Each structure stands twice: as C-alpha cells, then as structure tokens.
Coordinates of C-alpha atoms and ligand atoms in Angstrom, one line a residue:
X71 CA -0.1 0.0 0.6
X72 CA 1.3 3.2 -0.6
X73 CA 1.9 5.6 2.1
X74 CA 0.8 9.1 1.5
X75 CA 4.5 10.8 1.3
X76 CA 4.7 8.2 -1.6
X77 CA 1.8 9.5 -3.5
X78 CA 2.5 13.2 -3.0
X79 CA 6.7 13.5 -2.7
X80 CA 6.5 16.8 -1.6
X81 CA 5.9 15.7 1.3
X82 CA 8.9 14.1 1.9
X83 CA 11.0 17.3 0.7
X84 CA 13.9 18.0 4.2
X85 CA 13.2 22.1 3.1
X86 CA 9.6 21.9 3.3
X87 CA 10.0 20.1 6.4
X88 CA 12.8 22.6 8.0
X89 CA 10.2 25.2 6.9
X90 CA 7.1 23.7 9.1
X91 CA 9.3 23.0 12.1
X92 CA 10.4 26.5 12.2
X93 CA 7.0 27.8 11.5
X94 CA 5.5 25.3 14.3
X95 CA 8.5 26.2 16.9
X96 CA 8.2 30.1 16.1
X97 CA 4.0 30.4 16.0
X98 CA 3.2 28.3 18.8
X99 CA 4.7 29.5 21.7
X100 CA 3.8 33.1 20.7
X101 CA -0.4 32.0 19.9
X102 CA 0.1 30.6 23.6
X103 CA 1.8 33.4 25.1
X104 CA -0.5 35.6 22.8
X105 CA -3.6 33.7 25.0
X106 CA -2.6 34.2 28.1
X107 CA -1.4 37.4 28.2
X108 CA -4.9 38.8 27.4
X109 CA -6.6 36.2 29.2
X110 CA -5.3 37.4 32.6
X111 CA -5.0 40.9 31.8
X112 CA -9.0 40.9 31.6
X113 CA -9.1 39.0 34.8
X114 CA -6.8 41.1 36.2
X115 CA -8.4 44.0 35.0
X116 CA -11.8 43.1 36.6
X117 CA -10.0 42.2 39.2
X118 CA -8.4 45.7 40.5
X119 CA -11.7 47.3 39.5
X120 CA -13.1 45.3 42.3
X121 CA -10.8 45.6 44.8
X122 CA -10.7 49.4 43.9
X123 CA -15.0 49.5 44.1
X124 CA -14.4 47.8 47.8
X125 CA -12.0 50.2 49.2
X126 CA -13.7 52.8 47.7
X127 CA -16.8 52.0 49.3
X128 CA -15.7 51.6 52.2
X129 CA -14.4 54.9 52.5
X130 CA -18.1 56.9 51.5
X131 CA -19.2 54.2 54.4
X132 CA -16.9 56.5 56.7
X133 CA -17.4 59.7 54.9
X134 CA -21.0 59.3 55.2
X135 CA -21.6 58.1 58.7
X136 CA -19.3 61.0 59.4
X137 CA -21.1 63.5 57.6
X138 CA -24.8 62.2 58.9
X139 CA -25.9 61.6 55.1
X140 CA -28.8 59.4 56.1
X141 CA -30.1 62.3 57.4
X142 CA -29.4 64.7 55.8
X143 CA -28.4 64.8 52.1
X144 CA -27.5 68.0 51.8
X145 CA -23.9 67.8 52.9
X146 CA -22.4 69.4 49.4
X147 CA -18.7 67.8 50.0
X148 CA -20.7 64.4 50.1
X149 CA -22.6 65.0 47.1
X150 CA -20.2 66.4 45.3
X151 CA -17.2 63.2 46.4
X152 CA -20.0 60.5 45.4
X153 CA -20.7 62.4 42.3
X154 CA -17.1 62.4 41.6
X155 CA -16.7 58.7 42.6
X156 CA -19.1 57.4 40.5
X157 CA -17.9 59.3 37.0
X158 CA -14.5 58.0 38.0
X159 CA -15.9 54.3 37.9
X160 CA -18.3 55.8 35.1
X161 CA -20.9 53.0 37.1
X162 CA -23.9 54.8 39.9
X163 CA -24.4 55.3 43.4
X164 CA -27.4 54.4 45.1
X165 CA -27.9 55.2 48.8
X166 CA -30.8 53.5 50.2
X167 CA -32.3 54.5 54.2
X168 CA -33.4 51.9 56.8
X169 CA -36.9 52.0 55.1
X170 CA -35.0 50.4 51.3
X171 CA -35.7 54.6 49.9
X172 CA -32.8 55.5 47.7
X173 CA -31.8 58.7 49.3
X174 CA -29.0 59.5 46.9
X175 CA -29.0 58.7 43.0
X176 CA -25.1 59.5 40.7
X177 CA -28.0 59.5 38.3
X178 CA -30.6 61.7 40.0
X179 CA -33.6 58.8 38.3
X180 CA -34.2 56.6 41.3
X181 CA -34.0 59.1 43.7
X182 CA -36.9 58.9 46.4
X183 CA -38.1 55.3 45.2
X184 CA -37.7 52.2 47.2
X185 CA -35.3 49.4 46.6
X186 CA -36.1 46.3 47.2
X187 CA -33.2 44.2 46.3
X188 CA -31.8 40.3 47.3
X189 CA -28.3 41.8 48.1
X190 CA -30.1 44.6 49.7
X191 CA -31.6 42.6 52.1
X192 CA -28.9 40.0 52.1
X193 CA -26.7 43.5 53.3
X194 CA -28.4 45.1 55.6
X195 CA -28.3 41.8 57.2
X196 CA -24.3 42.7 57.7
X197 CA -22.8 41.0 54.2
X198 CA -21.2 42.8 52.5
X199 CA -21.9 41.3 48.7
X200 CA -19.8 41.8 45.8
X201 CA -20.8 40.3 42.3
X202 CA -19.8 40.0 39.2
X203 CA -21.6 39.3 36.6
X204 CA -20.0 38.7 33.3
X205 CA -23.0 38.1 31.3
X206 CA -24.7 41.6 32.6
X207 CA -21.5 42.7 32.4
X208 CA -20.7 44.4 35.1
X209 CA -19.9 44.6 38.6
X210 CA -21.9 45.3 42.2
X211 CA -20.5 46.4 45.8
X212 CA -23.4 46.2 48.1
X213 CA -22.3 47.0 51.6
X214 CA -24.3 47.8 55.3
X215 CA -23.5 51.7 56.5
X216 CA -22.6 50.9 60.0
X217 CA -22.2 52.3 62.9
X218 CA -18.3 52.8 63.5
X219 CA -16.9 51.5 67.0
X220 CA -16.8 54.7 68.3
X221 CA -20.0 56.0 67.3
X222 CA -21.4 52.4 68.6
X223 CA -20.0 53.0 72.5
X224 CA -21.5 56.5 72.0
X225 CA -24.7 54.9 71.2
X226 CA -24.2 51.8 74.0
X227 CA -26.4 53.9 76.9
X228 CA -29.3 54.9 75.0
X229 CA -29.8 51.6 73.3
X230 CA -31.2 48.8 75.5
X231 CA -31.4 46.2 72.4
X232 CA -27.8 46.2 71.3
X233 CA -28.2 43.5 68.1
X234 CA -26.3 44.2 65.0
X235 CA -29.2 45.0 62.3
X236 CA -30.1 48.5 64.8
X237 CA -26.4 49.2 63.6
X238 CA -27.1 49.4 59.7
X239 CA -28.3 52.4 58.9
X240 CA -28.4 51.7 55.3
X241 CA -27.1 50.2 52.2
X242 CA -24.8 51.7 49.9
X243 CA -24.9 49.9 46.3
X244 CA -21.9 51.4 44.2
X245 CA -22.4 49.5 40.7
X246 CA -19.7 49.8 37.2
X247 CA -20.2 48.5 33.7
X248 CA -17.7 46.4 32.9
X249 CA -18.5 47.9 29.1
X250 CA -15.1 50.2 29.6
X251 CA -12.9 47.6 30.5
X252 CA -13.8 45.1 27.5
X253 CA -13.8 47.2 25.5
X254 CA -10.5 48.1 26.4
X255 CA -9.4 44.4 26.5
X256 CA -11.2 44.0 23.0
X257 CA -8.7 46.7 22.0
X258 CA -5.7 45.2 23.3
X259 CA -6.8 42.0 21.5
X260 CA -7.5 43.5 18.5
X261 CA -3.5 45.3 18.9
X262 CA -2.3 42.0 19.9
X263 CA -3.9 39.8 16.7
X264 CA -2.5 43.0 14.6
X265 CA 1.0 42.3 16.6
X266 CA 1.2 38.6 16.1
X267 CA -0.5 38.4 12.5
X268 CA 3.0 40.4 11.2
X269 CA 5.2 38.3 14.0
X270 CA 3.4 35.7 11.8
X271 CA 4.8 36.7 8.3
X272 CA 7.9 37.6 9.7
X273 CA 8.5 34.1 10.9
X274 CA 6.8 33.0 7.7
X275 CA 9.7 34.5 6.0
X276 CA 12.3 33.4 8.2
X277 CA 11.0 29.5 7.7
X278 CA 11.0 30.4 4.5
X279 CA 14.3 32.2 3.6
X280 CA 16.3 29.5 6.3
X281 CA 14.7 26.9 5.1
X282 CA 16.5 27.9 1.2
X283 CA 19.4 28.9 2.9
X284 CA 20.1 25.9 5.1
X285 CA 19.6 23.3 2.0
X286 CA 21.6 25.0 -0.6
X287 CA 24.5 23.7 -0.1
X288 CA 22.8 20.7 -0.7
X289 CA 21.6 21.6 -3.6
X290 CA 24.9 22.5 -4.3
X291 CA 26.4 18.9 -4.1
X292 CA 23.7 17.7 -6.1
X293 CA 24.9 20.6 -8.7
X294 CA 27.7 18.9 -8.3
X295 CA 27.0 15.5 -8.2
X296 CA 24.7 15.8 -11.7
X297 CA 28.0 17.5 -13.3
X298 CA 29.9 14.5 -12.5
X299 CA 27.3 12.7 -14.2
X300 CA 27.4 14.7 -16.9
X301 CA 31.2 14.3 -17.3
X302 CA 32.6 18.5 -16.6
X303 CA 34.5 16.6 -13.7
X304 CA 36.1 13.9 -12.0
X305 CA 35.4 14.8 -8.8
X306 CA 33.4 17.0 -7.0
X307 CA 36.3 19.8 -5.4
X308 CA 34.1 23.0 -3.6
X309 CA 31.3 22.7 -2.2
X310 CA 32.1 23.4 2.2
X311 CA 29.7 25.0 3.3
X312 CA 28.4 22.7 6.1
X313 CA 30.8 19.9 8.0
X314 CA 27.7 17.5 6.8
X315 CA 27.8 17.8 3.5
X316 CA 32.0 18.1 3.7
X317 CA 31.5 14.6 4.6
X318 CA 28.8 13.7 1.5
X319 CA 31.0 15.1 -0.6
X320 CA 34.0 12.6 0.7
X321 CA 32.3 9.8 0.8
X322 CA 30.9 10.1 -2.6
X323 CA 34.2 11.0 -3.4
X324 CA 36.1 7.9 -2.3
X325 CA 33.2 6.2 -4.5
X326 CA 34.2 7.6 -7.5
X327 CA 37.7 7.1 -6.8
X328 CA 37.3 3.3 -5.9
X329 CA 34.5 3.6 -9.9
X330 CA 37.9 4.9 -11.7
X331 CA 40.0 2.2 -10.1
X332 CA 37.9 -0.5 -11.1
X333 CA 37.2 1.8 -14.7
X334 CA 41.3 1.6 -14.6
X335 CA 42.0 -2.2 -14.0
X336 CA 39.1 -3.2 -16.4
X337 CA 40.7 -1.3 -19.2
X338 CA 44.2 -2.3 -18.3
X339 CA 43.2 -5.9 -18.1
X340 CA 41.0 -5.8 -22.0
X341 CA 44.5 -4.5 -23.0
X342 CA 46.2 -7.1 -21.1
X343 CA 43.8 -9.1 -22.6
X344 CA 44.2 -8.6 -26.4
X345 CA 48.0 -8.0 -25.5
X346 CA 48.4 -11.5 -24.6
X347 CA 46.3 -13.2 -27.4
X348 CA 47.6 -10.7 -30.1
X349 CA 51.1 -11.5 -29.2
X350 CA 50.6 -16.1 -29.9
X351 CA 48.2 -14.3 -33.3
X352 CA 51.6 -12.4 -35.0
X353 CA 53.6 -15.5 -34.4
X354 CA 51.1 -17.7 -36.6
X355 CA 51.1 -14.3 -38.9
X356 CA 55.3 -13.9 -39.3
X357 CA 55.4 -17.8 -39.6
X358 CA 52.7 -18.1 -42.5
X359 CA 54.0 -15.0 -44.1
X360 CA 57.2 -16.6 -44.5
X361 CA 56.6 -19.4 -46.3
X362 CA 54.1 -17.2 -48.6
X363 CA 56.7 -15.3 -49.3
X364 CA 58.6 -18.5 -50.5
X365 CA 58.2 -20.4 -53.9
X366 CA 58.6 -24.3 -54.0
X367 CA 59.6 -23.9 -50.2
X368 CA 60.8 -27.9 -48.2
X369 CA 58.1 -30.5 -46.9
X370 CA 60.4 -30.7 -44.2
X371 CA 60.3 -26.9 -43.5
X372 CA 56.3 -26.7 -44.3
X373 CA 56.9 -29.0 -41.2
X374 CA 59.0 -27.3 -39.2
X375 CA 56.9 -24.4 -39.5
X376 CA 53.8 -25.9 -39.4
X377 CA 54.9 -26.9 -35.9
X378 CA 54.8 -23.2 -34.8
X379 CA 52.1 -22.5 -36.2
X380 CA 50.4 -25.6 -34.1
X381 CA 52.2 -24.7 -31.1
X382 CA 51.1 -20.9 -31.2
X383 CA 47.4 -22.3 -31.1
X384 CA 48.2 -24.2 -28.3
X385 CA 49.3 -21.7 -26.5
X386 CA 45.7 -19.2 -27.9
X387 CA 44.1 -21.4 -26.5
X388 CA 45.9 -22.3 -22.9
X389 CA 45.1 -18.5 -22.3
X390 CA 41.8 -18.8 -23.3
X391 CA 41.3 -21.8 -21.1
X392 CA 42.6 -19.7 -18.3
X393 CA 40.9 -16.6 -18.9
X394 CA 37.3 -19.1 -18.7
X395 CA 38.8 -20.4 -15.4
X396 CA 39.2 -16.8 -14.3
X397 CA 36.1 -15.5 -14.9
X398 CA 34.6 -18.0 -13.5
X399 CA 36.4 -17.6 -10.7
X400 CA 35.0 -14.5 -9.9
X401 CA 31.9 -15.4 -10.4
X402 CA 30.9 -15.3 -6.7
X403 CA 29.2 -18.0 -3.7
X404 CA 26.5 -18.9 -6.4
X405 CA 28.8 -20.8 -8.5
X406 CA 30.2 -22.9 -5.7
X407 CA 30.0 -26.5 -5.9
X408 CA 30.5 -27.1 -1.7
X409 CA 31.4 -31.1 -1.3
X410 CA 32.4 -32.8 2.0
X411 CA 36.0 -33.8 0.5
X412 CA 38.8 -36.5 2.1
X413 CA 42.0 -33.6 0.8
X414 CA 44.5 -35.9 1.9
X415 CA 42.5 -37.7 -1.3
X416 CA 42.2 -34.8 -3.6
X417 CA 46.6 -34.1 -2.6
X418 CA 47.3 -37.6 -4.3
X419 CA 45.2 -37.3 -7.3
X420 CA 46.3 -33.9 -7.4
X421 CA 50.5 -35.3 -7.6
X422 CA 49.6 -38.2 -9.3
X423 CA 48.8 -35.7 -12.3
X424 CA 51.7 -33.4 -11.4
X425 CA 54.2 -36.2 -11.1
X426 CA 54.8 -36.7 -15.0
X427 CA 55.3 -33.3 -15.7
X428 CA 57.9 -33.4 -12.7
X429 CA 59.9 -36.0 -14.1
X430 CA 60.3 -34.5 -17.0
X431 CA 61.4 -31.5 -15.8
X432 CA 64.0 -33.7 -13.1
X433 CA 61.9 -32.3 -9.7
X434 CA 61.2 -34.3 -7.0
X435 CA 57.8 -34.5 -5.7
X436 CA 57.9 -34.9 -2.0
X437 CA 54.3 -34.4 0.0
X438 CA 53.8 -34.9 3.9
X439 CA 50.3 -35.0 5.2
X440 CA 50.2 -34.6 9.2
X441 CA 46.7 -35.8 9.3
X442 CA 43.2 -36.5 7.7
X443 CA 41.2 -33.8 6.6
X444 CA 37.8 -33.8 6.0
X445 CA 36.8 -30.5 4.2
X446 CA 34.0 -28.5 2.6
X447 CA 35.6 -27.2 -0.6
X448 CA 34.8 -26.6 -4.1
X449 CA 36.6 -30.0 -5.5
X450 CA 37.2 -28.2 -9.1
X451 CA 38.2 -24.8 -8.0
X452 CA 40.9 -25.9 -5.1
X453 CA 41.9 -28.4 -7.4
X454 CA 42.7 -25.7 -9.5
X455 CA 44.4 -23.5 -7.2
X456 CA 46.8 -26.1 -5.5
X457 CA 47.8 -27.3 -9.2
X458 CA 48.4 -24.1 -10.3
X459 CA 50.8 -23.5 -7.0
X460 CA 52.9 -27.4 -7.6
X461 CA 52.9 -26.3 -11.1
X462 CA 55.1 -23.3 -10.2
X463 CA 57.0 -25.1 -7.9
X464 CA 58.1 -27.1 -10.8
X465 CA 58.4 -24.9 -13.6
X466 CA 60.6 -22.4 -11.8
X467 CA 62.5 -24.8 -11.1
X468 CA 66.2 -25.4 -11.2
X469 CA 67.5 -28.9 -12.0
X470 CA 67.6 -31.6 -9.7
X471 CA 65.3 -29.1 -7.2
X472 CA 62.1 -30.4 -5.1
X473 CA 58.7 -29.8 -4.7
X474 CA 57.4 -30.2 -1.5
X475 CA 53.7 -30.1 0.0
X476 CA 52.5 -30.7 3.5
X477 CA 49.7 -30.7 4.7
X478 CA 48.1 -30.2 8.3
X479 CA 45.0 -28.8 10.7
X480 CA 43.5 -27.7 13.2
X481 CA 40.1 -27.6 14.2
X482 CA 39.5 -24.9 12.5
X483 CA 41.2 -24.3 9.7
X484 CA 43.6 -27.0 7.1
X485 CA 46.7 -25.3 5.7
X486 CA 48.8 -25.9 3.1
X487 CA 52.6 -25.2 2.6
X488 CA 54.1 -26.1 -0.7
X489 CA 57.9 -24.9 -0.9
X490 CA 60.1 -25.2 -3.7
X491 CA 64.1 -25.0 -4.2
X492 CA 63.6 -23.0 -6.9
X493 CA 64.5 -19.7 -8.3
X494 CA 63.0 -17.4 -5.7
X495 CA 61.0 -14.4 -6.2
X496 CA 62.7 -10.5 -5.9
X497 CA 61.2 -8.5 -3.4
X498 CA 60.2 -6.2 -5.4
X499 CA 57.9 -8.6 -7.0
X500 CA 56.2 -10.0 -4.9
X501 CA 53.8 -7.8 -4.3
X502 CA 52.9 -8.3 -7.7
X503 CA 52.5 -12.0 -8.5
X504 CA 49.0 -12.2 -7.7
X505 CA 47.6 -9.6 -10.0
X506 CA 46.6 -10.9 -13.9
X507 CA 49.1 -10.9 -16.7
X508 CA 52.1 -10.3 -14.2
X509 CA 55.3 -12.4 -14.1
X510 CA 58.5 -11.7 -12.8
X511 CA 60.8 -12.7 -16.5
X512 CA 58.1 -12.4 -19.1
X513 CA 60.0 -14.0 -22.0
X514 CA 60.8 -16.6 -19.3
X515 CA 57.7 -17.3 -18.6
X516 CA 57.0 -17.4 -22.0
X517 CA 59.4 -20.2 -22.6
X518 CA 57.3 -21.9 -20.5
X519 CA 54.2 -21.5 -21.4
X520 CA 53.2 -19.3 -18.9
X521 CA 50.5 -16.9 -19.2
X522 CA 50.4 -14.5 -15.3
X523 CA 46.8 -16.0 -14.7
X524 CA 47.9 -18.8 -12.4
X525 CA 48.3 -17.1 -9.4
X526 CA 45.6 -14.6 -10.0
X527 CA 43.2 -17.6 -10.2
X528 CA 44.7 -19.5 -7.4
X529 CA 44.2 -16.0 -5.0
X530 CA 40.5 -16.2 -6.7
X531 CA 39.8 -19.6 -5.5
X532 CA 41.5 -19.7 -2.0
X533 CA 39.5 -16.3 -1.6
X534 CA 35.8 -18.3 -3.0
X535 CA 36.4 -20.0 -0.1
X536 CA 37.1 -17.7 2.4
X537 CA 40.8 -18.2 3.0
X538 CA 43.5 -16.9 2.2
X539 CA 47.6 -17.4 0.7
X540 CA 50.5 -15.5 1.8
X541 CA 54.2 -16.2 0.1
X542 CA 58.1 -15.9 1.6
X543 CA 60.6 -16.3 -1.3
X544 CA 64.4 -15.9 -1.1
X545 CA 65.3 -15.8 -4.7
X546 CA 68.5 -18.7 -6.2
X547 CA 66.8 -20.5 -2.7
X548 CA 62.7 -20.8 -3.1
X549 CA 59.8 -19.9 -2.3
X550 CA 56.8 -21.1 -0.3
X551 CA 53.3 -20.4 -0.9
X552 CA 51.1 -20.8 2.6
X553 CA 47.4 -21.6 2.1
X554 CA 44.9 -21.6 5.1
X555 CA 41.5 -22.9 4.3
X556 CA 38.3 -22.9 6.9
X557 CA 36.8 -26.6 7.1
X558 CA 33.5 -25.9 6.9
X559 CA 32.3 -23.4 4.8
X560 CA 31.2 -20.0 5.9
X561 CA 28.2 -19.0 3.7
Ligands
ADP848 P1 52.5 -17.9 -15.4 O1 51.3 -18.7 -16.0 O2 53.0 -16.9 -15.6 O3 52.9 -18.8 -14.2 P2 51.4 -16.9 -12.6 O4 50.4 -16.3 -12.3 O5 51.4 -18.6 -12.3 O6 51.3 -17.0 -14.1 O7 52.8 -16.6 -12.2 C1 53.0 -15.5 -11.7 C2 54.2 -14.6 -12.0 O8 55.3 -15.5 -10.5 C3 55.3 -16.1 -12.4 O9 55.6 -15.5 -14.3 C4 56.7 -15.8 -12.3 O10 57.5 -15.3 -12.6 C5 56.4 -15.7 -10.1 N1 56.1 -17.0 -10.2 C6 55.3 -17.5 -9.5 N2 55.0 -19.5 -8.6 C7 56.7 -19.3 -8.6 C8 57.2 -19.6 -7.8 N3 57.0 -20.8 -6.9 N4 58.6 -19.2 -8.4 C9 59.3 -18.4 -8.9 N5 58.3 -17.6 -9.2 C10 57.2 -17.9 -9.7

C-alpha cells in the first residue's frame, strides 16, 4: 500500500519539513503566550476594579456616617464626593436608608424610590456583597452602612437592645459597567492580533529563508554530482559550506575513486588480454607470411613451420582457457559446488597428475600429510588453485630441485605449505605476482608456457572459500606459498 509520502513526493522534501518545523516552533509558543497574556490581563483588570470599588465604598461608608448623610443628604461635600467617585469609575452609586428608600442616586433617576433587592436585604443583615456578572456585564458592590465602634460606644447607653441590625443605618450600592474594561480588552486583543499577524508573516518569511539557505549547500551538492555525472568533472571539489555536506562529498569522491580504480583495472585487463591474445596470432602470421613469401618451399620447412604454428595455437588456447577459469572464479559464491571432501585423497590425486611434468623437469615431488583432513570445499576450484601452485613450483625450479607439499589442520582450518627449491621471487616482484598477467620474467615465463593468470586464479579460488594465501621467497633459494582454508564452508 502506498503511503501518503509516496503519493505526494513533495511531503518528503527536507526543505518543506524544515520550513514547517520553524513555523511550528515560531508560531505555537507566540500564540500560547498571546492567549495567556490576554486572558490574564482581562481577569487582572476586573480584580483591580473590584478591589478598588470595595475600598472606595468603605471610605464612602465612613464619610457618609461622618456627614450624617443618611439623615441629611444636603451635604455638598458628600454629594460632590459621590458624584466624583461614580464618574471616576463610570458607575452608579445608590444610597438606601433603613426604609429601603433611595436617598441618593448619582444618576438622579431613582431618588425617592424604594429599592428591595436580594442583595440589599442581605446587606441590611450585615453582609458585604461583591457581584461580578459577566453576562450582565457589570460589577456590583453592596455594603452595609454601619456605625463605627466609636459611634457604637456613644450609642451604647441609649440603646437597650444591642443587636447588630440596629447598627446598620443603610446600604450603599455601587455598580460599575464592565463595558469599558471589555472595550479596552477588545482593543488590546485587536492590537495583539495585529502584532501576531505581523509576527507570523515575519516567521513565515524567516522559515522560508532559513529553509532555502540551510538546504542551499545540498542543492549545490546535487548540482556538483550532476556535473560529475554529465562528465564535466572527475570529482567534486568545492562544496564545503557544512561539515555534513563535506562528509557527503568525501564519501562520494571515495566511491568515485574506487569506480575509477575499477574502471582503470578493467581497461588494463582488456588491453592485457588483447595483447596476450595478439602475441600468438602475430607469431602465426609471421610464420605463415614467411612460408608464403617463398616459392617451392621444401616439405621439411613446411612441417617445421606448421609445428610452430600449432604450438602458437596451443598457447592461444591455454590463454583463453585460463581466462575462462578466472572469469568463472570471479563469479562469486552462487557458482560454488561445496562438498565434503577428503583433502588427503585430493592431494594424492593432484600430485599423481603432476608427477609426469615433475619427472620431465627432473624435479622431485614430496608430499607429507600430518593428519587426515575432511573439509567442505569446491573440489574443481580447489584442485585448480593447488595445481597452479605446485605446477609453478615445478616450472620455476632449478635442475634436480624439489617441490614439497605439507598438509596440516587444526580444529578450524586446514593449511597447505607448498615450498620449492626454485629460482625465488625478488622483493619488488613479490607484491605483484597475484595480479593478472603479471610475470616476473616475461620471456622466461613465456618459454615455459606461462600466461601470468595462474596465481590470480589461485587467489580467487582461495578467497571464494573464505581462506587466505601468503607467500615468502628468497631469490635463488626457493619460494613457499601458505594456504589456509576453513574446514567448514562459511556462507
Ligand atoms: P605464470 O603463468 O606466468 O606462471 P602465475 O600467475 O602462475 O603466471 O605466476 C606469476 C609469476 O610469478 C610468474 O610469471 C613467475 O614469475 C612468478 N612465480 C610464480 N610462482 C613462482 C615460484 N614458485 N617460484 C618463482 N617464481 C614464481
């Protein structure tokens, strides 16, 4: 099933994701902050108003008693005070006497009327009530007008019934509309919204800018890679904005380097193969031409030349066969035919096959086995590898020389030491002998039928068995190859 990311490739864009992350990181906190600040501000404003109204009402209550306002409402000072306070809060103050009669209304509307409301009655019982009604959009402070303690003491002698109700001379009702606060809040909200909008636009622009700037080097990397792909350059040189892009480029250049090496070795291989195959052909052409150039060639000469031509054909054949073996060997694990083989028996067989060549070269073949070895190997490939080593020991030997094969094993590997008393290999040459077509002495090797591919085949065969091969040699003394192969084939 295709995911949404597969359907809309743009969603997988790193640039888009960075853009979104910056927007989220920028916008979410600022929005939360805005909402939090605005809400708190509205609540704090209302609380401030309420506590202001309460303390003002208390002051007024004291003044009303001092001016004996409940008995006589003519006090100009008091009236001015009440009007000033109601103006200050943009509210309304009602003073109600013990008979529930409104003796003062700062709006001058309800003076003389009777006011019986739940709050007023409760307040006459001594309660101080503060009501904040959001729906009605007003704040109401209702407070009893009580005689202060001093007044109480003066009155104490005259009053027989001392109950608290008798001390309450009236009630003050101070109401303020919250419209103004709300309007201020709305204004603040509008400003905050405007500011938020500007901030969001800035964040958006920043996010876009940062996403583009941050990813610019990656665009440059892509461009540089395309240039390599199109063949303008062999490697990427100059994209070093970020450490990360530098790593990418380094890794890419390393891959390129490896590819170049592979390409070079492929070219070299092709040119070597062509050269090797051409040599016998050139010889044949020379032989044939020289026959054709002569008239009435004697029969014996014909025979002699034909023998040479047949030798060259044999040689061509050998090179092609070796090449085929090498290619097969390179085809990795899939082509391996692993079986449990008795290595001692296999060694006997290989030596039996090679003995005639050794006899011909007058080289003694010695075989020593320290234990019975059973291992999981590909018989054909291993035979080819070991035969090559022993054959080389015979080929590059001196008169009356010897080649010794020693087989041993531990619980994990079996080892083969193939040593000879031959011509040895120089120090400079030894590191190249496993290369394809490498021969220490070209003409000598050619004389004795070498193609330079034998050791490359041997090395590949050992490696596909997950084994190892090493060599040590002293010129004019001899050479030893050490082969180590696991007893159990490891996939
Ligand atoms: P070739 O077909 O020429 O023998 P190889 O790949 O088998 O090719 O060997 C590469 C070269 O290594 C040989 O040409 C030879 O010079 C050198 N060489 C290999 N084995 C021995 C050995 N046992 N003693 C001396 N030189 C050796």
